[in-house]
Tab-separated table of C-alpha atoms in Angstrom:
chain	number	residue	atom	x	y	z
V	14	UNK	CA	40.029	-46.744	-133.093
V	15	UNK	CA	43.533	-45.737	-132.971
V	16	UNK	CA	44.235	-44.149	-136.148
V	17	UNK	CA	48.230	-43.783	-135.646
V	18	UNK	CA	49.217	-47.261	-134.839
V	19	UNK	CA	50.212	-47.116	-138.765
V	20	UNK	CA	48.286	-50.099	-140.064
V	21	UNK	CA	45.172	-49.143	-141.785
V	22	UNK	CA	43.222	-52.367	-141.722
V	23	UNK	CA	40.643	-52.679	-139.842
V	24	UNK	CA	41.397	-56.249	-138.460
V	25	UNK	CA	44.836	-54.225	-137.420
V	26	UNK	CA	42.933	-50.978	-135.959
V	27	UNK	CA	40.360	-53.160	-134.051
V	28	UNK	CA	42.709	-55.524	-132.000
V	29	UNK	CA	45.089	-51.998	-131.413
V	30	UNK	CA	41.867	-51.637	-128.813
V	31	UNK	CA	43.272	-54.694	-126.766
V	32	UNK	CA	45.106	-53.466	-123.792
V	33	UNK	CA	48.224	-56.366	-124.682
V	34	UNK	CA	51.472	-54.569	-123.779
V	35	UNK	CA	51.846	-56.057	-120.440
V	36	UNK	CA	52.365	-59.322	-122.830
V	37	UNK	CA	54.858	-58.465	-125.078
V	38	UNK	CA	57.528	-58.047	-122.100
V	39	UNK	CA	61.134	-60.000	-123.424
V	40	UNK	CA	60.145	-62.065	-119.651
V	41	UNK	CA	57.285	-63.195	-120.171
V	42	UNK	CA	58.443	-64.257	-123.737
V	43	UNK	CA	61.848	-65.733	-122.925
V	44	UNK	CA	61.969	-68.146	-125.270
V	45	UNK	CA	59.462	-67.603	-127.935
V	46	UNK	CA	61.238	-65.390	-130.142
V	47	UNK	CA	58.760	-65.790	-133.368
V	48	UNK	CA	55.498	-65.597	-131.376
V	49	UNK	CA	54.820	-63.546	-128.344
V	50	UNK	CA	51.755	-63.904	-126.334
V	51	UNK	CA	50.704	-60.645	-127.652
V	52	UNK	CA	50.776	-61.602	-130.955
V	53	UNK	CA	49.157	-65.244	-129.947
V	54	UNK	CA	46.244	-63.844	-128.129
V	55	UNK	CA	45.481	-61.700	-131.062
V	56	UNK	CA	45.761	-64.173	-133.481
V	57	UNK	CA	43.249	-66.247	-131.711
V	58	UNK	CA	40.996	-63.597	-131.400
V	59	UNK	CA	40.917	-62.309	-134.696
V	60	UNK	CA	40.407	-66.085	-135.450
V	61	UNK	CA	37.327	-65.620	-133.054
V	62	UNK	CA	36.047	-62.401	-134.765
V	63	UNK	CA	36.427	-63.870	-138.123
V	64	UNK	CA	35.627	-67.454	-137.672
V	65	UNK	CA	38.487	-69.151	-138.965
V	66	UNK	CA	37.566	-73.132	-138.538
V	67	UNK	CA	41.285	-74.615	-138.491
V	68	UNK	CA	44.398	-74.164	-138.308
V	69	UNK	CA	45.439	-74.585	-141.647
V	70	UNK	CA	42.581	-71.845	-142.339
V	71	UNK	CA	44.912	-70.300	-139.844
V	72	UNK	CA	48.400	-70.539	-141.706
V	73	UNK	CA	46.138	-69.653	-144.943
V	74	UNK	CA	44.741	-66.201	-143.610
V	75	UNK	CA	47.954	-65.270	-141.706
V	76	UNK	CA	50.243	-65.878	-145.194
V	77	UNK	CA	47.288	-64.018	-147.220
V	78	UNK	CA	47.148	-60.790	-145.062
V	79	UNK	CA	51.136	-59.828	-144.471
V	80	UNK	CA	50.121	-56.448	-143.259
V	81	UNK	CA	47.793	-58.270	-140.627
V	82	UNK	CA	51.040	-60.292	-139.611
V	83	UNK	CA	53.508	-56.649	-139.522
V	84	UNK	CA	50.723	-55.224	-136.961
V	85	UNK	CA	51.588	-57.568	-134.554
V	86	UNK	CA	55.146	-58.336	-135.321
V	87	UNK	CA	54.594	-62.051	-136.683
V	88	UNK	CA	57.148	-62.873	-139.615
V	89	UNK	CA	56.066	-66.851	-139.910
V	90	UNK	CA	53.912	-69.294	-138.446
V	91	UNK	CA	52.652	-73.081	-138.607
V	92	UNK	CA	49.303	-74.391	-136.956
V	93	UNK	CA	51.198	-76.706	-135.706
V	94	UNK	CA	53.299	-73.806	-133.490
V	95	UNK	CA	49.831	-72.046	-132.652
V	96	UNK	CA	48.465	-75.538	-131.461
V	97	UNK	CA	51.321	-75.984	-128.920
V	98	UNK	CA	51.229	-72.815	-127.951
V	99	UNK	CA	48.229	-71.947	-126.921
V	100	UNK	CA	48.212	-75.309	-125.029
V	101	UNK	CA	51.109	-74.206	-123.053
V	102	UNK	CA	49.987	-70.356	-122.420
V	103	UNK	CA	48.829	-70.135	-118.750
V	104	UNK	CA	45.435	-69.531	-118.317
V	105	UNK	CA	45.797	-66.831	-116.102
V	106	UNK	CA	47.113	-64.497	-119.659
V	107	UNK	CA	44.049	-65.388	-121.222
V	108	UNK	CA	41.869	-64.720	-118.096
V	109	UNK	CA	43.829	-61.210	-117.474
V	110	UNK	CA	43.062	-60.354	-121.179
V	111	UNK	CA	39.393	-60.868	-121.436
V	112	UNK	CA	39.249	-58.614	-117.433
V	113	UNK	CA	41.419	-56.036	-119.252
V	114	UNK	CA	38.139	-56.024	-122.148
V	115	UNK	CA	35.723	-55.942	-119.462
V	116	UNK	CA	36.718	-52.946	-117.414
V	117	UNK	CA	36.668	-51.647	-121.059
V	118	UNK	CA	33.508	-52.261	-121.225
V	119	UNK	CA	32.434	-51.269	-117.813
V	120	UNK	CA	33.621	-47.712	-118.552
V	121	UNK	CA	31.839	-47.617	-121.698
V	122	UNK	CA	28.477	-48.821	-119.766
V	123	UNK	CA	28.872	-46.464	-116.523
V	124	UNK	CA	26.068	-44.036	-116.992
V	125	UNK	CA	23.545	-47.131	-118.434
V	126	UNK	CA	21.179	-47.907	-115.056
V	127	UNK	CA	19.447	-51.291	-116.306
V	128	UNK	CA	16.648	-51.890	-118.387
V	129	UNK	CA	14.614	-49.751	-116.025
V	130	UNK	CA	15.352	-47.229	-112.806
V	131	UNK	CA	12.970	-49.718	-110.658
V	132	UNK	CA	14.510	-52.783	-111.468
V	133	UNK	CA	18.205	-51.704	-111.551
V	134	UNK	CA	20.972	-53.669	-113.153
V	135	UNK	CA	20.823	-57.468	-113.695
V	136	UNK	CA	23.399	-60.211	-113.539
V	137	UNK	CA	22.224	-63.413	-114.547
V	138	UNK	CA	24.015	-66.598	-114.152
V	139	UNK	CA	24.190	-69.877	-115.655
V	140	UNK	CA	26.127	-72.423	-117.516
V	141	UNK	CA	26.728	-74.176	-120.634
V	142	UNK	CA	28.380	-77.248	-121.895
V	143	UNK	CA	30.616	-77.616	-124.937
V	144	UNK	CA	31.247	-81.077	-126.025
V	145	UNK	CA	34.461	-82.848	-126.739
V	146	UNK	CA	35.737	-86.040	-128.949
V	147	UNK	CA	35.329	-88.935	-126.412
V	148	UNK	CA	38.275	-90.813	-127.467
V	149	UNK	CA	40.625	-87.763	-127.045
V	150	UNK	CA	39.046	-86.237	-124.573
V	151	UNK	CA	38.781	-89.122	-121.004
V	152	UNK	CA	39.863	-85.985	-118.835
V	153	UNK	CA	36.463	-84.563	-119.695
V	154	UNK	CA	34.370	-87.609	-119.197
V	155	UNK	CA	30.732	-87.488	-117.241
V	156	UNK	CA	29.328	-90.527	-118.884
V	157	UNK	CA	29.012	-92.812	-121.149
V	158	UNK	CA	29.198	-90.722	-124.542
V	159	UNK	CA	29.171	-87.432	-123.052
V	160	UNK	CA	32.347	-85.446	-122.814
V	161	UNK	CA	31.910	-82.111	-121.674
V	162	UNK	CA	33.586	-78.887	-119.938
V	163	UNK	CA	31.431	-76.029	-118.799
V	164	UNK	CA	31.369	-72.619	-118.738
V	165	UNK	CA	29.759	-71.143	-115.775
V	166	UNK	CA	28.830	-67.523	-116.932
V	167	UNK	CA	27.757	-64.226	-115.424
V	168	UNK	CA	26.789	-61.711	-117.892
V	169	UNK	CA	25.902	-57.989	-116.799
V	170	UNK	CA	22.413	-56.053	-118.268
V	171	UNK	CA	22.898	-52.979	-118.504
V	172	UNK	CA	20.104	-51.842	-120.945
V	173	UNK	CA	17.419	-53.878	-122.759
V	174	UNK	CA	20.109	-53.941	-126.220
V	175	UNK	CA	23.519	-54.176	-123.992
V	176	UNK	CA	24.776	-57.415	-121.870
V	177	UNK	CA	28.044	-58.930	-121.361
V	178	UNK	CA	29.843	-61.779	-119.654
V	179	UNK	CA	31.865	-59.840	-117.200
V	180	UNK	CA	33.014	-63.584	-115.357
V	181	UNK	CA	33.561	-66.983	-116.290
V	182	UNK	CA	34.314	-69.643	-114.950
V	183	UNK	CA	35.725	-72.818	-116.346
V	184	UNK	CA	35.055	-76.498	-115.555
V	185	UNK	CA	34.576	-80.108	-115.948
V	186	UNK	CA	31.204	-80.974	-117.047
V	187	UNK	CA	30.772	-83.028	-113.812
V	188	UNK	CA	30.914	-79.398	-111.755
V	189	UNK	CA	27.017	-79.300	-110.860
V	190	UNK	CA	25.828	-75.154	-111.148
V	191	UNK	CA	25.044	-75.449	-107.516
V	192	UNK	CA	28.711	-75.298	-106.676
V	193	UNK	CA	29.503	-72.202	-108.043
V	194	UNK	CA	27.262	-69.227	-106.930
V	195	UNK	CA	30.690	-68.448	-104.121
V	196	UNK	CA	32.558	-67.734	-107.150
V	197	UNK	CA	30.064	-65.603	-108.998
V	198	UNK	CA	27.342	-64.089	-106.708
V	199	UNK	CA	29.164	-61.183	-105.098
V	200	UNK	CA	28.445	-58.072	-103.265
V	201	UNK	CA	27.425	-55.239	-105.224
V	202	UNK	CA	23.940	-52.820	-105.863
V	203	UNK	CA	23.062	-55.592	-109.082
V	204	UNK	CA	19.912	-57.984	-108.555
V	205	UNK	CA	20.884	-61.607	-109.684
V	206	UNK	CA	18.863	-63.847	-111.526
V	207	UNK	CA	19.026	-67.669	-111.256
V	208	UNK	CA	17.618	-70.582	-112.280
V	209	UNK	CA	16.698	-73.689	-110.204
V	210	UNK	CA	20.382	-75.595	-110.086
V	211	UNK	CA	21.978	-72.779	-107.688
V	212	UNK	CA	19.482	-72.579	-105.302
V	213	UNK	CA	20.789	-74.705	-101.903
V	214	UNK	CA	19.604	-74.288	-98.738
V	215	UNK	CA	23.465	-72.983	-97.957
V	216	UNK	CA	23.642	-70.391	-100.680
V	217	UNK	CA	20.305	-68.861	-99.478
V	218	UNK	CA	21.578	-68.188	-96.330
V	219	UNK	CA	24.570	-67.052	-97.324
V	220	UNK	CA	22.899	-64.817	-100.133
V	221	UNK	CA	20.586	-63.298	-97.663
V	222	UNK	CA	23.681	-62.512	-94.800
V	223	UNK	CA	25.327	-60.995	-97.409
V	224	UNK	CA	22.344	-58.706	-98.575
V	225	UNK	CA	22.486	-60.014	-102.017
V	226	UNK	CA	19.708	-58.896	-103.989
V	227	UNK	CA	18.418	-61.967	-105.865
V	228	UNK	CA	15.244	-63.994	-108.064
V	229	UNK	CA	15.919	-67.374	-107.746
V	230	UNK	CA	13.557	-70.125	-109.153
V	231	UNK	CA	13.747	-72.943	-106.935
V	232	UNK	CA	12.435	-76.836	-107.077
V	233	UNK	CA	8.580	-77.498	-106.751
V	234	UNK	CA	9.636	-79.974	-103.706
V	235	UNK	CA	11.140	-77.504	-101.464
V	236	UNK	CA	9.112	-76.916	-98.653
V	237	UNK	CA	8.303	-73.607	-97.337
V	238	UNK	CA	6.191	-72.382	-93.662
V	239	UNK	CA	4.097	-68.861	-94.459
V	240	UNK	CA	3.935	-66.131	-92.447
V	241	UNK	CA	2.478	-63.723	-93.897
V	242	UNK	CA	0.506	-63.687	-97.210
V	243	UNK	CA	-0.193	-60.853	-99.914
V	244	UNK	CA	-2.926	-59.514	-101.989
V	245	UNK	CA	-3.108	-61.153	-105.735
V	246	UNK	CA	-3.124	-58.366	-108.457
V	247	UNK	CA	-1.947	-60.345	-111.539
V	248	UNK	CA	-3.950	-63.406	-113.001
V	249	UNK	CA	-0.836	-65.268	-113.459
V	250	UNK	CA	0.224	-64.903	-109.708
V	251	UNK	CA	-0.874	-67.635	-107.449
V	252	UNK	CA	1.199	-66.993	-104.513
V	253	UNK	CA	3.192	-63.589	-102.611
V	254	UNK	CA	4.168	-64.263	-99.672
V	255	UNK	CA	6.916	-63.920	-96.597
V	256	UNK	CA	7.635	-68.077	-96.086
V	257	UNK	CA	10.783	-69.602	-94.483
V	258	UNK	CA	12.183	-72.729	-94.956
V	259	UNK	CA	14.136	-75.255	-93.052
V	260	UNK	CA	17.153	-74.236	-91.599
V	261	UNK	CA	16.280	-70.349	-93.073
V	262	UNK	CA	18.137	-67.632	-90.534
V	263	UNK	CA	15.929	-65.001	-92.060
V	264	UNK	CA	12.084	-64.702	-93.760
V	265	UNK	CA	12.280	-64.729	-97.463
V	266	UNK	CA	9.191	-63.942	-100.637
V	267	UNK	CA	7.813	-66.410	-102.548
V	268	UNK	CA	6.398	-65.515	-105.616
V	269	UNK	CA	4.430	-67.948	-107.368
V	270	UNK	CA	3.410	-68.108	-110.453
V	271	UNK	CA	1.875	-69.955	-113.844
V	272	UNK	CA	3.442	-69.256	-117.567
V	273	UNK	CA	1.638	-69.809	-121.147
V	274	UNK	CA	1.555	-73.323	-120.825
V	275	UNK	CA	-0.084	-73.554	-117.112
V	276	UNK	CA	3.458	-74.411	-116.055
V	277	UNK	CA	4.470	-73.676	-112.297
V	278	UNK	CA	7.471	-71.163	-111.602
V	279	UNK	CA	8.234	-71.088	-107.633
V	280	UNK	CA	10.872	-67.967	-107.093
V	281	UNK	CA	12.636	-66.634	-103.929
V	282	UNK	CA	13.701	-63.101	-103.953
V	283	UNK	CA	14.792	-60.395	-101.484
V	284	UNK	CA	12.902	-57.421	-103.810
V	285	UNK	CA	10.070	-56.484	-101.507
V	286	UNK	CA	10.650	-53.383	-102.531
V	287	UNK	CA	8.978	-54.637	-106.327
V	288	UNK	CA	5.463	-55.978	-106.595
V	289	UNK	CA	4.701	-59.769	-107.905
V	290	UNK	CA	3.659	-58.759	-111.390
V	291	UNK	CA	7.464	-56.934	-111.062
V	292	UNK	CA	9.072	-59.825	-109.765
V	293	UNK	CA	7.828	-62.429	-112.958
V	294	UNK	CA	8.469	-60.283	-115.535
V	295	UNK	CA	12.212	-59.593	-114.053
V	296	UNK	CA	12.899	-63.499	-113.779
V	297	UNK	CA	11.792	-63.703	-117.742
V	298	UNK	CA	15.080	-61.659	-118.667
V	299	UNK	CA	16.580	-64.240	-117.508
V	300	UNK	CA	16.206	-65.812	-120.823
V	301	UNK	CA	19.371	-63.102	-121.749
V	302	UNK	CA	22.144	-65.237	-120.622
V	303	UNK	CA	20.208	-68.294	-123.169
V	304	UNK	CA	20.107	-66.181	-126.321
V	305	UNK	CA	24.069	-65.278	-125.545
V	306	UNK	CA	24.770	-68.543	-125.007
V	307	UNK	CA	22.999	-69.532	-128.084
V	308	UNK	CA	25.120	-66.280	-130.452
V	309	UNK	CA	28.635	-67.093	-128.826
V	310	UNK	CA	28.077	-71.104	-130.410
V	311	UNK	CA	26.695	-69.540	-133.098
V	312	UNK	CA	28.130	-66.602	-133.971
V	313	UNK	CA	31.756	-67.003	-132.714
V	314	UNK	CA	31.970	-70.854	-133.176
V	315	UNK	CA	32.541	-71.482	-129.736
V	316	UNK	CA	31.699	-75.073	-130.290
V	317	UNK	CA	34.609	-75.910	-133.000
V	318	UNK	CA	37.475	-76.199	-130.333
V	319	UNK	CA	40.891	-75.469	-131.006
V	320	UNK	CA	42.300	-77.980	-128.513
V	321	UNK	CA	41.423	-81.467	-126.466
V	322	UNK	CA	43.806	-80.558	-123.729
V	323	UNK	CA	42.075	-78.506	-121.034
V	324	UNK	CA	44.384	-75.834	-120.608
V	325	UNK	CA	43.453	-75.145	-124.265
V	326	UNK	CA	40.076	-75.209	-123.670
V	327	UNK	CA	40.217	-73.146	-120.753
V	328	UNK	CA	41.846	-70.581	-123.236
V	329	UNK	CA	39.471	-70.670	-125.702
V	330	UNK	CA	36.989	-69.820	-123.225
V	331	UNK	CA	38.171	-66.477	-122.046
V	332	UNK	CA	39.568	-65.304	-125.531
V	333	UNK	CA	36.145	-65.941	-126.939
V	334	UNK	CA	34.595	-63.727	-124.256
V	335	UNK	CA	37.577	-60.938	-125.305
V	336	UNK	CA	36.342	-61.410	-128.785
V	337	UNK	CA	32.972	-60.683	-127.736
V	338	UNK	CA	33.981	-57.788	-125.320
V	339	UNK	CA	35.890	-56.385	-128.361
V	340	UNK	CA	32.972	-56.454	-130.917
V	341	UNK	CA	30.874	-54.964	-128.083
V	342	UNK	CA	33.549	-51.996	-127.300
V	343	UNK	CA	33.948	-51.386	-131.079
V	344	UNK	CA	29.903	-51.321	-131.310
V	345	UNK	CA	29.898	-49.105	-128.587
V	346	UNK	CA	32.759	-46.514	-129.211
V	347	UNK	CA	31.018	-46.297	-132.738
V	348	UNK	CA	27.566	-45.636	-131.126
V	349	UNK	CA	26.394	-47.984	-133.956
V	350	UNK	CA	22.611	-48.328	-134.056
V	351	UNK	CA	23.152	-52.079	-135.203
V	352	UNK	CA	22.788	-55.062	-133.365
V	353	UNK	CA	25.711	-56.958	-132.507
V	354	UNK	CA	25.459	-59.569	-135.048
V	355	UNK	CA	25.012	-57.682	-137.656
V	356	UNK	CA	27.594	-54.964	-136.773
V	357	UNK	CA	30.269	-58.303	-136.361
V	358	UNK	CA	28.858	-59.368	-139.580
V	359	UNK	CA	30.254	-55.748	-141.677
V	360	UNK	CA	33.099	-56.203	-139.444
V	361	UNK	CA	33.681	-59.752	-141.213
V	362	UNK	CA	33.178	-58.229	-144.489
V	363	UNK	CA	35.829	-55.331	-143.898
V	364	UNK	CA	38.425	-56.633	-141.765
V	365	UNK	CA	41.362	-56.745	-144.091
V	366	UNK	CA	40.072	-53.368	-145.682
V	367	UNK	CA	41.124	-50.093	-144.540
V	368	UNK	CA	39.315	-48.487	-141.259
V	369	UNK	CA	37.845	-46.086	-143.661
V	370	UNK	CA	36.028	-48.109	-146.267
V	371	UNK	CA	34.465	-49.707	-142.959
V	372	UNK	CA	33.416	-46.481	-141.803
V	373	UNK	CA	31.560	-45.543	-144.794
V	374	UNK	CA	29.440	-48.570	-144.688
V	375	UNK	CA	28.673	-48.463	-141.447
V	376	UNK	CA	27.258	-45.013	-142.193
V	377	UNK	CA	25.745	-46.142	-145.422
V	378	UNK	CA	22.134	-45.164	-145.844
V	379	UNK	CA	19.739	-46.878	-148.362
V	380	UNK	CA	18.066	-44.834	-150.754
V	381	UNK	CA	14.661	-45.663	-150.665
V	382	UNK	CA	12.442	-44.588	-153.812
V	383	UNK	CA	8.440	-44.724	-152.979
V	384	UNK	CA	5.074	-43.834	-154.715
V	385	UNK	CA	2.912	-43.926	-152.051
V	386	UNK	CA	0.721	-45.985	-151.103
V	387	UNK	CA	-0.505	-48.987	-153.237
V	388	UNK	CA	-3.164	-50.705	-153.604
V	389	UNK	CA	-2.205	-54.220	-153.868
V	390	UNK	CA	-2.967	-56.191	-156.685
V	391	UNK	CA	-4.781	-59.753	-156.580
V	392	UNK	CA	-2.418	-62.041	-158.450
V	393	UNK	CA	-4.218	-63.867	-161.392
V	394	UNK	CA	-2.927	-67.498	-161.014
V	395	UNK	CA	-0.493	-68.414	-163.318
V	396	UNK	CA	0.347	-71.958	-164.590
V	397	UNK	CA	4.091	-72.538	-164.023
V	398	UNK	CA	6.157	-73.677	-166.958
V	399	UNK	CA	8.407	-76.373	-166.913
V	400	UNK	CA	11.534	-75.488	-169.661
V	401	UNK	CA	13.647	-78.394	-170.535
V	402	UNK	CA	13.760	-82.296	-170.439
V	403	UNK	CA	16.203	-82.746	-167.216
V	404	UNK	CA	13.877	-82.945	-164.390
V	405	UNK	CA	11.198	-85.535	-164.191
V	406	UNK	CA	7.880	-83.601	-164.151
V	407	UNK	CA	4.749	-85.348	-162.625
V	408	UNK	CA	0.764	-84.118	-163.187
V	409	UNK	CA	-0.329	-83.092	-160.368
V	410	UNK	CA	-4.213	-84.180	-159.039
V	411	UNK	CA	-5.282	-81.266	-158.243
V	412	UNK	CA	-8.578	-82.273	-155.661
């Protein structure tokens, strides 16, 4: 936190952290005297952090919190200006800003090797869909009733409590996941994880030219020739081997195996270096990239959209992700023992309090007052009373 900035609240102190300067140049804001994209970006973001729901909650909070508005240099604004506005602001801003939170990030992570030394780092990839009003939304049509974009995500594990999106990648909901992976499976020392709608025949070549470490589950009708077949050491295997398929440059493993409900998982990987067991228990993280799907809707209200245009949405997108990145950074700069929701949760509480009141809760430590021991009691049953004559109370038959 950057104590000198001269604006004790935390809500001030904690978007300080955003590396915005580059967007406060009179260029870039030619024009836009009352609201530079500085000051946007952070407004939407602290609208992120703090879940504001409209924007006349918007107008509300920003007239309510004029030390908030001095941090960033706002004097006045109307929803109605913040609607246009961040309809208008090129993507790219929004896009540079949540990078800029990401190399944050990636500093803060450097030394963390993965959940484990074997099994390295993890990127896992997937999508998900946020809906849109059908009648204001035909640009985002798929069919009949179903309006969507999608958000094709990579997040980065980097210990079995830390993962981040560290790319995204916007789209109409008629973009199938199998059109992506060129865009989000790159060259580096991480092993990716992905489910069965990025697996073509294409990107496994391509993958395996490129030396991309990958676990891939792929569909129960793609065929595959053995050539070479491995000893069984886990019950829930039922297949190692080196296979190819048709039109396959290079050998590939197939691991096969059944889950808790005698369901068949098929994966392709290029970790022979890991044994099967190794192999099914890596795919299972990639339930990760589900659960943060499931907290960003949740927890940052990425489903209440702030705009039917799709340059809008786009932005909403990426300055989510910053507002993530920046609860994350704050988390980890603090080397709070919390998880994330609940350390964005005492954010909520504290935001327009000062830095320090925050600090002393998030160091608070419950007393805790014991005797030991006890034995526990059997409870004598009790018949409940019923005080009053407003309800409508009923005998009950007891059998």
């Amino acid at each position: 936190m950057n104590k000198s900035i001269g604006h004790k609240q935390l809500i001030s102190q904690s978007l300080s952290i955003l590396p915005t300067e580059s967007f406060s140049c009179p260029l870039l804001n030619y024009g836009y005297d009352k609201l530079s994209v500085d000051a946007l970006m952070k407004i939407f973001v602290a609208a992120q952090l703090d879940n504001w729901q409209s924007y006349e909650e918007m107008e509300e909070k920003l007239r309510a919190n004029p030390e908030f508005c001095q941090s960033i240099n706002l004097p006045s604004i109307s929803g109605a200006q913040l609607s246009r506005r961040i309809n208008d602001l090129p993507t790219e801003h929004a896009q540079a800003l949540f990078q800029s939170v990401v190399h944050k990030i990636q500093e803060l992570t450097k030394n963390h090797k993965g959940i484990n030394p074997e099994l390295g780092r993890l990127k896992i990839i997937d999508s998900t869909h946020i809906k849109l009003p059908p009648e204001l939304c035909d640009w985002a049509f798929v069919t009949k009733g179903w309006n969507v974009v999608k958000m094709h995500t990579r997040i980065v594990v980097v210990s079995e409590d830390i993962h981040y999106p560290d790319k995204i990648v916007p789209s109409t909901g008629n973009v199938a996941d199998v059109e992506t992976p060129h865009l989000l499976v790159e060259e580096d020392d991480a092993t990716y994880l992905m489910d069965r709608g990025y697996p073509s025949k294409k990107n496994l070549n391509a993958w395996q030219n490129q030396d991309i470490l990958f676990v891939v589950r792929i569909r129960n009708t793609m065929k595959v020739e053995p050539i070479e077949t491995y000893e069984i050491t886990h019950p829930d295997v039922i297949r190692d081997a080196k296979v190819t398929y048709t039109r396959a440059e290079q050998p590939i493993r197939l691991v096969e195996f059944l889950d808790e409900e005698n369901r068949l998982y098929r994966l392709m990987t290029t970790r022979w270096d890991l044994s099967a067991e190794q192999i099914m228990e890596l795919y299972r993280c990639r339930w990760m990239i589900e659960t943060f799907f499931k907290w960003v809707k949740q927890h940052l209200k990425l489903v209440k959209i702030w705009s039917t245009k799709p340059q809008g949405m786009w932005n909403q997108m990426f300055i989510a992700m910053a507002a993530y990145g920046l609860a994350l950074i704050l988390q980890l700069q603090l080397k709070s023992p919390r998880n994330l929701w609940r350390f964005l949760r005492l954010m909520r509480i504290y935001l327009y309090k000062t830095y320090d009141e925050f600090m002393k809760e998030l160091h608070h430590k419950k007393s805790r007052t014991s005797r030991g021991r006890q034995k526990v009691p059997i409870p004598s049953k009790r018949e409940v009373e019923f005080l009053g004559d407003v309800a409508i109370i009923k005998p009950q038959k007891k059998k």
